[in-house]
């Protein structure tokens, strides 16, 4: 995986190529102050990775940009909790995020961060253009001030009851209610409290700068109506965006009384920084500028670059209303978002993920389970909450691993390769046989027609960013392969009709190769293992580009691997997940660390008692 987060550009950065399809992929910048959980990972980073990998498979010219969102209140708060500086917090958690994504095989072209000189430079330049174009206003606003802490309280330092009558959630944050999703101002909260000292803050006047969204409404609505159709925006993104427009756009404050952030380059506001919602999306641009000094070829090139953005549903308004308005207001020729892919929430067992309560699996936990990353990727992607919230359960993970990966996919590949590697007389001595007559072999002809349709459907689904559907189609090819083997009864054909057996085996090994290709975006390490067993270098894997001719070859799977090719050694690709392991994991990740220890001790005690009882019966 490329790691270019340290410098101003890399030796050979990928730049847009005239005449090619140039795609810029971003995933919502994960906030730096915590370890990402499985819901965070599937919500943006993993989904974007699958699409970026698919684009490379298709021969598109693509870069995938992401990084940690590091400014704002949450970092200051975390620094206070851990008795360190905001920069130290960012350094610590940026490294943790990077390690988690490395383990999950996320193929960033650049995984950067927002606390860089490039972020300051680009953010301030955009602000200056907005100021010059008169899209900003200077207003006095009321803000909560904590007399005990002697400072204005940033939104996230205030908690209270949500003012929405149909919600009334009693732990709403000052900027947003996590329960109903409503964006708030801290002064709207009922019974507000300072999160640091728990006292009730006072309302005071303070001067701030506002982005005049109502004045940009016509430009914004024209962009949304055109691009939501051209980019096939996901339905949840369209609904969230039009809900905002229907409610009526209001001027949005873009400054904050904080120290940790991009300084406002204006004499009157020199003691303030930009609000994180304003500066964070600009991070996509500044991180690209760390990847290449020619960043404008990606970001100011709408005629030749398509921008695809991935995120969870709580991030939609920032990307369909706020950020586009900011770019439109500069009057410059920005590459605007074409397509947005939005997920709902992934919940854990019977509730939500919670780091503080120790509920759920977080990025570093996944590695510690010794369940391979491709299994985690597969499960999260089959469970991707594309249209409604979905649920992570250990029993479901076990079922999908054991039935779909082990008994369907792994079984098909192992059956084919194991038979080929049997010695001559009972197998093929690892050599792929020739297969004349495959095109007219009835069973094989029927299979080829099905596979051809599956490949077309897979591409159509991936182009529309319907990742879950595309994965299901890929797995259907494996199911068809298993059915083909059973119906052909290849083990009998080997003795009774060698020519037909050659056709079945060469076609089946072609399907193995096809599966390694189609499933690579979803499970890259799985694909590498399969290619190794086929003794095919990764660079020789199937290409789905229109120019390669491989798409046409997909109609004839017996032609994928040449007759006479010698394959490598087959090995099991997946291991069964046992009931006792599932119970252990359910206990381990069910509550706070203290609760976990107690439950583990109880589980161990119960296990000892069961052993004792078993001995007594004997």
Short mmCIF file of N, CA and C in Angstrom, two decimals, residues 405-547:
data_model
loop_
_atom_site.label_atom_id
_atom_site.label_comp_id
_atom_site.label_asym_id
_atom_site.label_seq_id
_atom_site.Cartn_x
_atom_site.Cartn_y
_atom_site.Cartn_z
N UNK A 405 -18.21 -18.73 2.57
CA UNK A 405 -16.79 -18.70 2.22
C UNK A 405 -16.17 -20.09 2.22
N UNK A 406 -16.41 -20.85 3.28
CA UNK A 406 -15.77 -22.16 3.42
C UNK A 406 -16.44 -23.21 2.52
N UNK A 407 -17.75 -23.40 2.69
CA UNK A 407 -18.43 -24.49 2.00
C UNK A 407 -18.80 -24.20 0.55
N UNK A 408 -18.91 -22.92 0.19
CA UNK A 408 -19.24 -22.58 -1.20
C UNK A 408 -17.97 -22.21 -1.96
N UNK A 409 -17.42 -21.06 -1.65
CA UNK A 409 -16.28 -20.54 -2.42
C UNK A 409 -15.02 -21.40 -2.23
N UNK A 410 -14.61 -21.58 -0.97
CA UNK A 410 -13.39 -22.34 -0.70
C UNK A 410 -13.50 -23.78 -1.19
N UNK A 411 -14.68 -24.38 -1.00
CA UNK A 411 -14.89 -25.76 -1.41
C UNK A 411 -14.77 -25.91 -2.92
N UNK A 412 -15.36 -24.98 -3.68
CA UNK A 412 -15.30 -25.05 -5.15
C UNK A 412 -13.84 -24.98 -5.62
N UNK A 413 -13.12 -23.99 -5.13
CA UNK A 413 -11.74 -23.80 -5.59
C UNK A 413 -10.87 -25.00 -5.20
N UNK A 414 -11.04 -25.48 -3.96
CA UNK A 414 -10.21 -26.59 -3.50
C UNK A 414 -10.52 -27.89 -4.26
N UNK A 415 -11.78 -28.12 -4.56
CA UNK A 415 -12.15 -29.33 -5.33
C UNK A 415 -11.48 -29.33 -6.69
N UNK A 416 -11.53 -28.20 -7.36
CA UNK A 416 -10.97 -28.10 -8.71
C UNK A 416 -9.45 -28.27 -8.68
N UNK A 417 -8.79 -27.48 -7.83
CA UNK A 417 -7.32 -27.49 -7.84
C UNK A 417 -6.76 -28.80 -7.28
N UNK A 418 -7.41 -29.34 -6.28
CA UNK A 418 -6.93 -30.62 -5.71
C UNK A 418 -7.01 -31.74 -6.75
N UNK A 419 -8.08 -31.76 -7.54
CA UNK A 419 -8.23 -32.80 -8.56
C UNK A 419 -7.15 -32.66 -9.64
N UNK A 420 -6.87 -31.40 -10.02
CA UNK A 420 -5.85 -31.17 -11.06
C UNK A 420 -4.48 -31.63 -10.58
N UNK A 421 -4.18 -31.45 -9.30
CA UNK A 421 -2.84 -31.78 -8.80
C UNK A 421 -2.66 -33.26 -8.46
N UNK A 422 -3.74 -34.06 -8.55
CA UNK A 422 -3.56 -35.51 -8.34
C UNK A 422 -2.69 -36.08 -9.46
N UNK A 423 -1.92 -37.13 -9.16
CA UNK A 423 -1.02 -37.71 -10.19
C UNK A 423 -1.80 -38.22 -11.40
N UNK A 424 -1.10 -38.22 -12.54
CA UNK A 424 -1.69 -38.77 -13.76
C UNK A 424 -2.25 -40.16 -13.47
N UNK A 425 -3.39 -40.44 -14.05
CA UNK A 425 -4.03 -41.72 -13.81
C UNK A 425 -5.24 -41.56 -12.90
N UNK A 426 -5.11 -40.62 -11.95
CA UNK A 426 -6.27 -40.28 -11.11
C UNK A 426 -6.54 -38.77 -11.12
N UNK A 427 -5.66 -38.02 -11.80
CA UNK A 427 -5.79 -36.57 -11.93
C UNK A 427 -4.97 -36.08 -13.11
N UNK A 428 -4.48 -34.83 -13.04
CA UNK A 428 -3.80 -34.23 -14.19
C UNK A 428 -2.34 -33.88 -13.92
N UNK A 429 -1.81 -34.30 -12.78
CA UNK A 429 -0.40 -34.02 -12.49
C UNK A 429 -0.08 -32.53 -12.49
N UNK A 430 -1.06 -31.71 -12.07
CA UNK A 430 -0.94 -30.23 -11.96
C UNK A 430 -0.97 -29.50 -13.30
N UNK A 431 -1.16 -30.22 -14.42
CA UNK A 431 -1.14 -29.60 -15.75
C UNK A 431 -2.57 -29.37 -16.25
N UNK A 432 -2.84 -28.15 -16.73
CA UNK A 432 -4.17 -27.83 -17.28
C UNK A 432 -4.35 -28.56 -18.62
N UNK A 433 -5.42 -29.35 -18.76
CA UNK A 433 -5.62 -30.09 -20.01
C UNK A 433 -6.15 -29.19 -21.13
N UNK A 434 -5.99 -29.65 -22.39
CA UNK A 434 -6.60 -28.96 -23.52
C UNK A 434 -8.09 -29.32 -23.53
N UNK A 435 -8.90 -28.45 -24.20
CA UNK A 435 -10.35 -28.67 -24.12
C UNK A 435 -11.05 -28.41 -25.45
N UNK A 436 -10.64 -29.08 -26.54
CA UNK A 436 -11.35 -28.89 -27.81
C UNK A 436 -12.82 -29.30 -27.67
N UNK A 437 -13.68 -28.54 -28.31
CA UNK A 437 -15.11 -28.86 -28.27
C UNK A 437 -15.85 -28.24 -27.11
N UNK A 438 -15.18 -27.37 -26.32
CA UNK A 438 -15.84 -26.79 -25.13
C UNK A 438 -17.06 -25.95 -25.51
N UNK A 439 -16.97 -25.26 -26.66
CA UNK A 439 -18.05 -24.35 -27.04
C UNK A 439 -19.35 -25.08 -27.38
N UNK A 440 -19.24 -26.36 -27.74
CA UNK A 440 -20.45 -27.09 -28.10
C UNK A 440 -20.82 -28.13 -27.05
N UNK A 441 -20.01 -28.22 -26.00
CA UNK A 441 -20.32 -29.16 -24.91
C UNK A 441 -21.55 -28.62 -24.18
N UNK A 442 -22.70 -29.33 -24.20
CA UNK A 442 -23.99 -28.77 -23.74
C UNK A 442 -23.94 -28.15 -22.33
N UNK A 443 -23.42 -28.89 -21.37
CA UNK A 443 -23.39 -28.40 -19.99
C UNK A 443 -22.52 -27.15 -19.87
N UNK A 444 -21.39 -27.18 -20.58
CA UNK A 444 -20.44 -26.06 -20.53
C UNK A 444 -20.99 -24.84 -21.27
N UNK A 445 -21.67 -25.08 -22.37
CA UNK A 445 -22.28 -23.97 -23.12
C UNK A 445 -23.32 -23.23 -22.26
N UNK A 446 -24.16 -24.02 -21.58
CA UNK A 446 -25.17 -23.43 -20.68
C UNK A 446 -24.51 -22.63 -19.57
N UNK A 447 -23.46 -23.20 -18.97
CA UNK A 447 -22.73 -22.51 -17.90
C UNK A 447 -22.14 -21.19 -18.41
N UNK A 448 -21.51 -21.22 -19.59
CA UNK A 448 -20.86 -20.03 -20.15
C UNK A 448 -21.86 -18.90 -20.36
N UNK A 449 -23.08 -19.26 -20.79
CA UNK A 449 -24.12 -18.23 -20.99
C UNK A 449 -24.50 -17.59 -19.66
N UNK A 450 -24.62 -18.43 -18.61
CA UNK A 450 -24.94 -17.89 -17.27
C UNK A 450 -23.82 -16.98 -16.77
N UNK A 451 -22.57 -17.44 -16.90
CA UNK A 451 -21.42 -16.67 -16.40
C UNK A 451 -21.31 -15.34 -17.13
N UNK A 452 -21.58 -15.36 -18.44
CA UNK A 452 -21.53 -14.13 -19.25
C UNK A 452 -22.52 -13.09 -18.70
N UNK A 453 -23.73 -13.56 -18.37
CA UNK A 453 -24.73 -12.64 -17.79
C UNK A 453 -24.29 -12.13 -16.42
N UNK A 454 -23.73 -13.02 -15.62
CA UNK A 454 -23.25 -12.63 -14.29
C UNK A 454 -22.18 -11.53 -14.38
N UNK A 455 -21.25 -11.69 -15.33
CA UNK A 455 -20.18 -10.69 -15.48
C UNK A 455 -20.76 -9.34 -15.87
N UNK A 456 -21.73 -9.34 -16.79
CA UNK A 456 -22.40 -8.08 -17.19
C UNK A 456 -23.11 -7.44 -15.99
N UNK A 457 -23.81 -8.29 -15.22
CA UNK A 457 -24.53 -7.78 -14.05
C UNK A 457 -23.58 -7.24 -12.98
N UNK A 458 -22.45 -7.92 -12.82
CA UNK A 458 -21.43 -7.49 -11.85
C UNK A 458 -20.93 -6.09 -12.21
N UNK A 459 -20.59 -5.90 -13.49
CA UNK A 459 -20.07 -4.60 -13.94
C UNK A 459 -21.13 -3.51 -13.79
N UNK A 460 -22.36 -3.84 -14.15
CA UNK A 460 -23.45 -2.86 -14.02
C UNK A 460 -23.64 -2.45 -12.56
N UNK A 461 -23.60 -3.42 -11.66
CA UNK A 461 -23.77 -3.13 -10.23
C UNK A 461 -22.61 -2.28 -9.71
N UNK A 462 -21.39 -2.62 -10.07
CA UNK A 462 -20.23 -1.87 -9.59
C UNK A 462 -20.20 -0.45 -10.14
N UNK A 463 -20.59 -0.28 -11.39
CA UNK A 463 -20.62 1.07 -11.98
C UNK A 463 -21.61 1.96 -11.23
N UNK A 464 -22.68 1.35 -10.71
CA UNK A 464 -23.68 2.10 -9.95
C UNK A 464 -23.37 2.11 -8.45
N UNK A 465 -22.20 1.60 -8.09
CA UNK A 465 -21.73 1.51 -6.69
C UNK A 465 -22.71 0.70 -5.81
N UNK A 466 -23.29 -0.32 -6.40
CA UNK A 466 -24.12 -1.25 -5.63
C UNK A 466 -23.21 -2.42 -5.23
N UNK A 467 -22.40 -2.18 -4.21
CA UNK A 467 -21.32 -3.09 -3.86
C UNK A 467 -21.84 -4.43 -3.34
N UNK A 468 -22.85 -4.38 -2.50
CA UNK A 468 -23.39 -5.61 -1.92
C UNK A 468 -23.95 -6.52 -3.03
N UNK A 469 -24.63 -5.91 -3.98
CA UNK A 469 -25.22 -6.67 -5.09
C UNK A 469 -24.11 -7.30 -5.94
N UNK A 470 -23.06 -6.55 -6.22
CA UNK A 470 -21.95 -7.06 -7.04
C UNK A 470 -21.26 -8.23 -6.35
N UNK A 471 -21.10 -8.14 -5.04
CA UNK A 471 -20.47 -9.23 -4.29
C UNK A 471 -21.34 -10.49 -4.35
N UNK A 472 -22.63 -10.30 -4.23
CA UNK A 472 -23.57 -11.43 -4.29
C UNK A 472 -23.48 -12.11 -5.66
N UNK A 473 -23.36 -11.32 -6.71
CA UNK A 473 -23.23 -11.86 -8.07
C UNK A 473 -21.95 -12.67 -8.20
N UNK A 474 -20.84 -12.12 -7.66
CA UNK A 474 -19.57 -12.83 -7.69
C UNK A 474 -19.67 -14.19 -7.01
N UNK A 475 -20.32 -14.21 -5.85
CA UNK A 475 -20.47 -15.47 -5.12
C UNK A 475 -21.41 -16.44 -5.85
N UNK A 476 -22.34 -15.90 -6.65
CA UNK A 476 -23.23 -16.77 -7.44
C UNK A 476 -22.44 -17.56 -8.47
N UNK A 477 -21.36 -16.97 -8.98
CA UNK A 477 -20.51 -17.68 -9.94
C UNK A 477 -19.90 -18.91 -9.28
N UNK A 478 -19.50 -18.76 -8.01
CA UNK A 478 -18.96 -19.89 -7.26
C UNK A 478 -20.03 -20.97 -7.08
N UNK A 479 -21.25 -20.57 -6.77
CA UNK A 479 -22.35 -21.53 -6.61
C UNK A 479 -22.62 -22.27 -7.93
N UNK A 480 -22.59 -21.52 -9.03
CA UNK A 480 -22.78 -22.15 -10.35
C UNK A 480 -21.65 -23.14 -10.64
N UNK A 481 -20.45 -22.79 -10.22
CA UNK A 481 -19.29 -23.68 -10.42
C UNK A 481 -19.48 -24.99 -9.67
N UNK A 482 -19.94 -24.89 -8.42
CA UNK A 482 -20.20 -26.10 -7.63
C UNK A 482 -21.27 -26.97 -8.28
N UNK A 483 -22.34 -26.32 -8.76
CA UNK A 483 -23.43 -27.06 -9.40
C UNK A 483 -22.94 -27.73 -10.69
N UNK A 484 -22.10 -27.02 -11.43
CA UNK A 484 -21.52 -27.54 -12.68
C UNK A 484 -20.67 -28.79 -12.40
N UNK A 485 -19.86 -28.73 -11.35
CA UNK A 485 -19.04 -29.89 -10.98
C UNK A 485 -19.93 -31.09 -10.63
N UNK A 486 -20.95 -30.82 -9.84
CA UNK A 486 -21.83 -31.92 -9.41
C UNK A 486 -22.56 -32.54 -10.59
N UNK A 487 -23.11 -31.67 -11.45
CA UNK A 487 -23.91 -32.18 -12.56
C UNK A 487 -23.06 -32.95 -13.56
N UNK A 488 -21.82 -32.49 -13.75
CA UNK A 488 -20.93 -33.15 -14.71
C UNK A 488 -20.43 -34.49 -14.19
N UNK A 489 -20.41 -34.63 -12.86
CA UNK A 489 -19.85 -35.84 -12.21
C UNK A 489 -18.45 -36.11 -12.77
N UNK A 490 -17.60 -35.09 -12.68
CA UNK A 490 -16.26 -35.12 -13.28
C UNK A 490 -15.42 -36.31 -12.82
N UNK A 491 -15.65 -36.76 -11.59
CA UNK A 491 -14.89 -37.88 -11.07
C UNK A 491 -15.20 -39.18 -11.84
N UNK A 492 -16.40 -39.26 -12.38
CA UNK A 492 -16.74 -40.41 -13.23
C UNK A 492 -16.26 -40.18 -14.66
N UNK A 493 -16.41 -38.95 -15.13
CA UNK A 493 -16.00 -38.62 -16.50
C UNK A 493 -14.53 -38.93 -16.74
N UNK A 494 -13.72 -38.74 -15.71
CA UNK A 494 -12.27 -38.93 -15.87
C UNK A 494 -11.97 -40.32 -16.44
N UNK A 495 -12.73 -41.33 -16.01
CA UNK A 495 -12.53 -42.70 -16.49
C UNK A 495 -13.37 -42.99 -17.73
N UNK A 496 -14.56 -42.37 -17.81
CA UNK A 496 -15.52 -42.76 -18.86
C UNK A 496 -15.46 -41.89 -20.12
N UNK A 497 -15.12 -40.60 -19.96
CA UNK A 497 -15.12 -39.68 -21.11
C UNK A 497 -14.07 -38.60 -20.86
N UNK A 498 -12.82 -38.94 -21.14
CA UNK A 498 -11.69 -38.06 -20.83
C UNK A 498 -11.83 -36.69 -21.47
N UNK A 499 -12.31 -36.64 -22.72
CA UNK A 499 -12.43 -35.35 -23.42
C UNK A 499 -13.41 -34.42 -22.70
N UNK A 500 -14.56 -34.97 -22.28
CA UNK A 500 -15.54 -34.16 -21.55
C UNK A 500 -14.99 -33.72 -20.19
N UNK A 501 -14.26 -34.61 -19.55
CA UNK A 501 -13.66 -34.26 -18.25
C UNK A 501 -12.66 -33.13 -18.42
N UNK A 502 -11.87 -33.18 -19.50
CA UNK A 502 -10.89 -32.10 -19.77
C UNK A 502 -11.60 -30.75 -19.90
N UNK A 503 -12.74 -30.77 -20.61
CA UNK A 503 -13.52 -29.54 -20.80
C UNK A 503 -14.01 -29.02 -19.45
N UNK A 504 -14.59 -29.89 -18.64
CA UNK A 504 -15.13 -29.50 -17.33
C UNK A 504 -14.04 -28.94 -16.43
N UNK A 505 -12.89 -29.60 -16.40
CA UNK A 505 -11.82 -29.18 -15.50
C UNK A 505 -11.19 -27.87 -15.98
N UNK A 506 -10.94 -27.74 -17.28
CA UNK A 506 -10.34 -26.49 -17.76
C UNK A 506 -11.31 -25.32 -17.60
N UNK A 507 -12.60 -25.58 -17.81
CA UNK A 507 -13.62 -24.53 -17.61
C UNK A 507 -13.69 -24.14 -16.13
N UNK A 508 -13.64 -25.14 -15.25
CA UNK A 508 -13.75 -24.88 -13.81
C UNK A 508 -12.54 -24.09 -13.30
N UNK A 509 -11.35 -24.44 -13.79
CA UNK A 509 -10.17 -23.70 -13.33
C UNK A 509 -10.22 -22.27 -13.90
N UNK A 510 -10.87 -22.10 -15.06
CA UNK A 510 -11.10 -20.75 -15.59
C UNK A 510 -12.01 -19.94 -14.68
N UNK A 511 -13.03 -20.62 -14.13
CA UNK A 511 -13.92 -19.94 -13.17
C UNK A 511 -13.17 -19.55 -11.90
N UNK A 512 -12.26 -20.41 -11.46
CA UNK A 512 -11.44 -20.09 -10.28
C UNK A 512 -10.66 -18.80 -10.54
N UNK A 513 -10.08 -18.69 -11.72
CA UNK A 513 -9.32 -17.49 -12.11
C UNK A 513 -10.25 -16.27 -12.18
N UNK A 514 -11.44 -16.46 -12.76
CA UNK A 514 -12.41 -15.37 -12.87
C UNK A 514 -12.83 -14.89 -11.47
N UNK A 515 -13.07 -15.83 -10.56
CA UNK A 515 -13.46 -15.46 -9.19
C UNK A 515 -12.35 -14.68 -8.48
N UNK A 516 -11.10 -15.09 -8.69
CA UNK A 516 -9.97 -14.36 -8.09
C UNK A 516 -9.96 -12.91 -8.56
N UNK A 517 -10.39 -12.70 -9.82
CA UNK A 517 -10.42 -11.35 -10.38
C UNK A 517 -11.61 -10.54 -9.84
N UNK A 518 -12.83 -11.12 -9.98
CA UNK A 518 -14.04 -10.38 -9.61
C UNK A 518 -14.12 -10.10 -8.11
N UNK A 519 -13.53 -10.97 -7.29
CA UNK A 519 -13.61 -10.79 -5.84
C UNK A 519 -12.41 -10.02 -5.29
N UNK A 520 -11.45 -9.66 -6.16
CA UNK A 520 -10.28 -8.91 -5.68
C UNK A 520 -10.63 -7.60 -5.01
N UNK A 521 -11.56 -6.79 -5.54
CA UNK A 521 -11.90 -5.55 -4.84
C UNK A 521 -12.44 -5.79 -3.43
N UNK A 522 -13.10 -6.94 -3.24
CA UNK A 522 -13.73 -7.24 -1.95
C UNK A 522 -12.76 -7.93 -0.99
N UNK A 523 -11.98 -8.88 -1.51
CA UNK A 523 -11.06 -9.67 -0.67
C UNK A 523 -9.71 -9.79 -1.36
N UNK A 524 -8.90 -8.72 -1.37
CA UNK A 524 -7.65 -8.74 -2.12
C UNK A 524 -6.66 -9.82 -1.69
N UNK A 525 -6.58 -10.09 -0.38
CA UNK A 525 -5.61 -11.11 0.06
C UNK A 525 -6.07 -12.51 -0.35
N UNK A 526 -7.38 -12.73 -0.40
CA UNK A 526 -7.93 -14.00 -0.91
C UNK A 526 -7.49 -14.18 -2.37
N UNK A 527 -7.63 -13.14 -3.17
CA UNK A 527 -7.27 -13.22 -4.59
C UNK A 527 -5.80 -13.55 -4.78
N UNK A 528 -4.95 -12.94 -3.96
CA UNK A 528 -3.52 -13.22 -4.05
C UNK A 528 -3.22 -14.68 -3.75
N UNK A 529 -3.91 -15.24 -2.75
CA UNK A 529 -3.71 -16.66 -2.40
C UNK A 529 -4.12 -17.56 -3.56
N UNK A 530 -5.26 -17.24 -4.19
CA UNK A 530 -5.76 -18.06 -5.30
C UNK A 530 -4.79 -17.99 -6.48
N UNK A 531 -4.33 -16.78 -6.79
CA UNK A 531 -3.39 -16.63 -7.91
C UNK A 531 -2.10 -17.39 -7.64
N UNK A 532 -1.66 -17.39 -6.38
CA UNK A 532 -0.45 -18.14 -6.03
C UNK A 532 -0.67 -19.64 -6.25
N UNK A 533 -1.85 -20.14 -5.86
CA UNK A 533 -2.15 -21.56 -6.05
C UNK A 533 -2.28 -21.91 -7.54
N UNK A 534 -2.70 -20.93 -8.34
CA UNK A 534 -2.77 -21.12 -9.79
C UNK A 534 -1.41 -20.92 -10.46
N UNK A 535 -0.45 -20.41 -9.67
CA UNK A 535 0.89 -20.05 -10.17
C UNK A 535 0.80 -19.02 -11.30
N UNK A 536 -0.01 -18.00 -11.05
CA UNK A 536 -0.17 -16.88 -11.99
C UNK A 536 0.24 -15.61 -11.26
N UNK A 537 1.22 -14.86 -11.77
CA UNK A 537 1.65 -13.62 -11.11
C UNK A 537 0.49 -12.63 -11.00
N UNK A 538 0.40 -11.88 -9.89
CA UNK A 538 -0.71 -10.92 -9.72
C UNK A 538 -0.86 -9.95 -10.88
N UNK A 539 0.27 -9.55 -11.48
CA UNK A 539 0.20 -8.59 -12.59
C UNK A 539 -0.45 -9.20 -13.84
N UNK A 540 -0.56 -10.54 -13.88
CA UNK A 540 -1.20 -11.21 -15.02
C UNK A 540 -2.66 -11.55 -14.77
N UNK A 541 -3.21 -11.01 -13.67
CA UNK A 541 -4.61 -11.32 -13.40
C UNK A 541 -5.50 -10.69 -14.46
N UNK A 542 -6.69 -11.19 -14.55
CA UNK A 542 -7.67 -10.75 -15.53
C UNK A 542 -7.90 -9.25 -15.42
N UNK A 543 -8.01 -8.58 -16.56
CA UNK A 543 -8.36 -7.16 -16.58
C UNK A 543 -9.77 -7.03 -17.11
N UNK A 544 -10.55 -6.14 -16.49
CA UNK A 544 -11.92 -5.92 -16.95
C UNK A 544 -12.01 -4.67 -17.83
N UNK A 545 -10.86 -4.17 -18.30
CA UNK A 545 -10.90 -2.98 -19.15
C UNK A 545 -11.44 -3.36 -20.52
N UNK A 546 -12.09 -2.41 -21.17
CA UNK A 546 -12.67 -2.68 -22.49
C UNK A 546 -11.58 -2.97 -23.52
N UNK A 547 -10.40 -2.39 -23.30
CA UNK A 547 -9.31 -2.52 -24.28
C UNK A 547 -8.62 -3.87 -24.21
#
